[in-house]
């Protein structure tokens, strides 16, 4: 019995150890990428329609060759604090595995040392209405985050842009369009009947 308990405790400890060792804390990452995105501060983009061009380059004050271990850049759309308030499911967590700030992956692109990288993205229809910024994580050869860069400041309050969700705008337009066409078909049918009756008289 005691042996069994000991065994279970050992397994638990091992799991804890594995869990802890794989955790990457955002606060531990150096900000070595300079990231820019095309929207101007406060610009309103429409989901499913508007493009964003993201560019990144390593900060030149980083020692030459220090980016040799940089393999990929994972670019995401991230919620600004104003769109996270009272929404636990968008909460920021220092543990990147639990972090809900950057829920919307734009893409992961191979990193070219010393060169400026860029990516053209169209805001997907699934992006909800909100205020956003762009963050890029640097991944090493094991796809672990080792550095980052973002379009906003440390407090995530500058250089933000807005997205108007697809369902908010287009769905109501679509419904309005459907109603209008149903109405016009109905009125055509009505006119046709009236004309027919007139002809009969
Ligand atoms: C580059 O890094 C240096 C040193 O960390 C920092 O002072 C500087 O602001 C960074 N440059 C940009 C454009 O972020």
Short mmCIF file of C-alpha atoms and ligand atoms in Angstrom, two decimals:
data_model
loop_
_atom_site.label_atom_id
_atom_site.label_comp_id
_atom_site.label_asym_id
_atom_site.label_seq_id
_atom_site.Cartn_x
_atom_site.Cartn_y
_atom_site.Cartn_z
CA UNK A 1 0.00 0.00 0.00
CA UNK A 2 2.71 2.45 1.01
CA UNK A 3 4.68 1.50 -2.06
CA UNK A 4 1.68 2.23 -4.24
CA UNK A 5 1.20 5.67 -2.64
CA UNK A 6 4.86 6.43 -3.09
CA UNK A 7 4.64 5.38 -6.70
CA UNK A 8 1.63 7.64 -7.28
CA UNK A 9 3.39 10.54 -5.58
CA UNK A 10 6.40 10.00 -7.81
CA UNK A 11 4.21 10.05 -10.93
CA UNK A 12 2.52 13.25 -9.74
CA UNK A 13 5.86 14.91 -9.09
CA UNK A 14 7.07 13.88 -12.51
CA UNK A 15 3.96 15.32 -14.15
CA UNK A 16 4.40 18.57 -12.22
CA UNK A 17 8.01 18.74 -13.27
CA UNK A 18 7.17 18.15 -16.93
CA UNK A 19 4.36 20.70 -16.73
CA UNK A 20 6.60 23.33 -15.18
CA UNK A 21 9.54 22.77 -17.42
CA UNK A 22 7.45 23.24 -20.57
CA UNK A 23 5.89 26.50 -19.39
CA UNK A 24 7.11 29.57 -21.23
CA UNK A 25 6.48 32.81 -19.36
CA UNK A 26 5.82 35.89 -21.42
CA UNK A 27 7.64 38.03 -18.86
CA UNK A 28 10.79 35.98 -19.48
CA UNK A 29 10.93 36.71 -23.22
CA UNK A 30 13.18 39.46 -24.56
CA UNK A 31 11.56 41.96 -26.91
CA UNK A 32 13.98 41.74 -29.80
CA UNK A 33 11.66 41.99 -32.80
CA UNK A 34 10.44 45.31 -34.12
CA UNK A 35 6.94 44.66 -35.44
CA UNK A 36 4.76 47.02 -37.45
CA UNK A 37 1.30 46.56 -38.91
CA UNK A 38 -0.37 48.61 -41.62
CA UNK A 39 -3.47 49.86 -39.75
CA UNK A 40 -3.06 53.38 -38.41
CA UNK A 41 -3.93 53.97 -34.76
CA UNK A 42 -7.69 53.81 -34.27
CA UNK A 43 -8.38 52.56 -37.79
CA UNK A 44 -11.52 50.44 -38.16
CA UNK A 45 -11.15 47.24 -40.17
CA UNK A 46 -13.95 45.00 -41.35
CA UNK A 47 -13.64 41.28 -40.71
CA UNK A 48 -13.66 39.24 -43.90
CA UNK A 49 -12.73 42.28 -45.99
CA UNK A 50 -9.81 44.43 -44.90
CA UNK A 51 -6.11 43.56 -45.19
CA UNK A 52 -3.31 43.93 -42.66
CA UNK A 53 0.31 43.94 -43.70
CA UNK A 54 2.63 42.88 -40.88
CA UNK A 55 6.38 43.44 -41.05
CA UNK A 56 9.12 42.51 -38.63
CA UNK A 57 12.87 42.86 -38.26
CA UNK A 58 15.27 42.12 -35.47
CA UNK A 59 16.35 45.08 -33.35
CA UNK A 60 19.79 46.06 -34.61
CA UNK A 61 21.07 46.57 -31.10
CA UNK A 62 20.93 42.76 -30.71
CA UNK A 63 24.37 41.21 -31.05
CA UNK A 64 25.17 40.05 -34.56
CA UNK A 65 24.41 36.36 -34.91
CA UNK A 66 22.22 36.25 -31.80
CA UNK A 67 19.29 35.47 -34.05
CA UNK A 68 20.94 32.32 -35.41
CA UNK A 69 18.57 30.26 -33.24
CA UNK A 70 15.53 32.13 -34.56
CA UNK A 71 13.70 29.73 -36.87
CA UNK A 72 10.15 30.98 -37.30
CA UNK A 73 7.95 33.93 -36.54
CA UNK A 74 4.44 33.23 -35.25
CA UNK A 75 2.24 36.26 -35.86
CA UNK A 76 -1.07 36.76 -34.04
CA UNK A 77 -3.88 39.21 -33.54
CA UNK A 78 -4.19 40.07 -29.86
CA UNK A 79 -6.85 41.66 -27.72
CA UNK A 80 -6.10 45.07 -26.25
CA UNK A 81 -6.95 45.39 -22.52
CA UNK A 82 -10.12 47.36 -23.32
CA UNK A 83 -11.50 44.27 -25.14
CA UNK A 84 -10.49 41.93 -22.30
CA UNK A 85 -12.25 43.69 -19.43
CA UNK A 86 -14.86 41.45 -17.75
CA UNK A 87 -14.13 38.64 -20.19
CA UNK A 88 -12.33 35.82 -18.44
CA UNK A 89 -12.00 33.89 -21.67
CA UNK A 90 -9.74 36.59 -23.10
CA UNK A 91 -7.59 36.96 -20.01
CA UNK A 92 -3.86 37.53 -20.15
CA UNK A 93 -1.75 34.87 -18.45
CA UNK A 94 2.01 35.04 -18.16
CA UNK A 95 2.12 31.32 -18.99
CA UNK A 96 1.86 31.33 -22.77
CA UNK A 97 0.01 28.01 -22.82
CA UNK A 98 -2.78 29.59 -20.78
CA UNK A 99 -2.63 33.06 -22.26
CA UNK A 100 -5.78 34.15 -24.08
CA UNK A 101 -4.50 37.53 -25.27
CA UNK A 102 -3.34 36.41 -28.69
CA UNK A 103 -6.04 33.94 -29.68
CA UNK A 104 -6.03 34.62 -33.39
CA UNK A 105 -3.10 33.20 -35.27
CA UNK A 106 -2.30 35.07 -38.45
CA UNK A 107 0.41 32.67 -39.59
CA UNK A 108 3.79 31.14 -38.79
CA UNK A 109 6.48 32.17 -41.26
CA UNK A 110 10.13 31.03 -41.54
CA UNK A 111 12.57 33.59 -40.13
CA UNK A 112 15.37 34.91 -42.29
CA UNK A 113 18.29 36.19 -40.24
CA UNK A 114 19.02 39.87 -40.65
CA UNK A 115 16.22 40.44 -43.17
CA UNK A 116 12.90 42.20 -42.86
CA UNK A 117 10.00 39.79 -43.04
CA UNK A 118 6.43 40.59 -43.97
CA UNK A 119 3.08 38.92 -44.30
CA UNK A 120 -0.19 40.00 -45.92
CA UNK A 121 -3.30 38.95 -44.10
CA UNK A 122 -7.00 39.57 -44.57
CA UNK A 123 -8.88 39.89 -41.29
CA UNK A 124 -10.79 36.63 -41.08
CA UNK A 125 -14.56 36.53 -40.81
CA UNK A 126 -14.23 34.74 -37.49
CA UNK A 127 -12.50 37.69 -35.79
CA UNK A 128 -14.94 39.25 -33.30
CA UNK A 129 -15.54 42.95 -32.89
CA UNK A 130 -12.86 44.40 -30.66
CA UNK A 131 -9.68 46.41 -30.26
CA UNK A 132 -6.46 44.70 -31.24
CA UNK A 133 -2.72 44.86 -31.77
CA UNK A 134 -0.31 42.47 -33.49
CA UNK A 135 2.32 40.40 -31.68
CA UNK A 136 4.96 38.13 -33.19
CA UNK A 137 6.70 35.37 -31.26
CA UNK A 138 10.09 34.07 -32.33
CA UNK A 139 10.22 30.26 -32.31
CA UNK A 140 13.35 28.15 -32.05
CA UNK A 141 13.91 24.79 -33.75
CA UNK A 142 11.65 23.06 -31.20
CA UNK A 143 8.84 25.58 -31.85
CA UNK A 144 9.32 27.11 -28.42
CA UNK A 145 8.82 30.86 -27.99
CA UNK A 146 12.16 32.54 -27.26
CA UNK A 147 11.52 36.21 -28.04
CA UNK A 148 8.80 38.53 -29.26
CA UNK A 149 7.85 41.87 -30.71
CA UNK A 150 4.55 43.76 -30.86
CA UNK A 151 2.98 46.81 -32.47
CA UNK A 152 1.96 48.37 -29.16
CA UNK A 153 3.80 49.48 -26.03
CA UNK A 154 4.30 47.44 -22.86
CA UNK A 155 0.97 48.57 -21.42
CA UNK A 156 -0.83 47.70 -24.68
CA UNK A 157 -2.48 51.09 -24.97
CA UNK A 158 -0.84 52.74 -27.98
CA UNK A 159 -1.16 52.07 -31.67
CA UNK A 160 -4.29 49.91 -31.43
CA UNK A 161 -6.85 49.32 -34.18
CA UNK A 162 -10.44 48.12 -34.24
CA UNK A 163 -12.15 45.26 -36.00
CA UNK A 164 -15.86 45.22 -36.75
CA UNK A 165 -16.97 41.59 -36.70
CA UNK A 166 -18.49 39.96 -39.75
CA UNK A 167 -21.75 38.95 -38.09
CA UNK A 168 -22.30 42.44 -36.70
CA UNK A 169 -22.18 44.21 -40.02
CA UNK A 170 -22.68 41.91 -42.96
CA UNK A 171 -25.28 39.58 -41.47
CA UNK A 172 -27.68 42.46 -40.91
CA UNK A 173 -26.96 43.75 -44.39
CA UNK A 174 -27.60 40.29 -45.81
CA UNK A 175 -30.91 40.08 -43.96
CA UNK A 176 -31.92 43.51 -45.17
CA UNK A 177 -31.03 42.54 -48.74
CA UNK A 178 -33.03 39.31 -48.46
CA UNK A 179 -36.05 41.18 -47.11
CA UNK A 180 -35.88 43.71 -49.90
CA UNK A 181 -35.68 41.09 -52.60
CA UNK A 182 -38.55 39.10 -51.06
CA UNK A 183 -40.55 42.32 -50.96
CA UNK A 184 -39.82 43.14 -54.59
CA UNK A 185 -40.76 39.63 -55.75
CA UNK A 186 -44.03 39.95 -53.80
CA UNK A 187 -44.83 43.35 -55.29
CA UNK A 188 -44.06 42.13 -58.81
CA UNK A 189 -46.42 39.19 -58.28
CA UNK A 190 -49.05 41.59 -56.98
CA UNK A 191 -48.72 43.92 -59.99
CA UNK A 192 -48.89 40.93 -62.30
CA UNK A 193 -52.17 39.80 -60.71
CA UNK A 194 -53.63 43.30 -60.94
CA UNK A 195 -52.72 43.51 -64.62
CA UNK A 196 -54.21 40.10 -65.27
CA UNK A 197 -57.50 41.09 -63.62
CA UNK A 198 -57.63 44.29 -65.64
CA UNK A 199 -57.10 42.27 -68.82
CA UNK A 200 -59.98 39.97 -67.95
CA UNK A 201 -62.48 42.83 -67.57
C1 LIG B 1 16.25 48.15 -29.58
O1 LIG B 1 16.80 47.67 -28.39
C2 LIG B 1 17.34 48.68 -27.54
C3 LIG B 1 18.03 48.02 -26.37
O2 LIG B 1 17.21 47.04 -25.78
C4 LIG B 1 16.21 49.62 -27.11
O3 LIG B 1 16.70 50.64 -26.28
C5 LIG B 1 15.55 50.20 -28.35
O4 LIG B 1 14.45 50.99 -27.97
C6 LIG B 1 15.13 49.11 -29.30
N1 LIG B 1 14.67 49.73 -30.54
C7 LIG B 1 13.39 49.65 -30.96
C8 LIG B 1 13.10 50.38 -32.22
O5 LIG B 1 12.55 49.01 -30.37
#
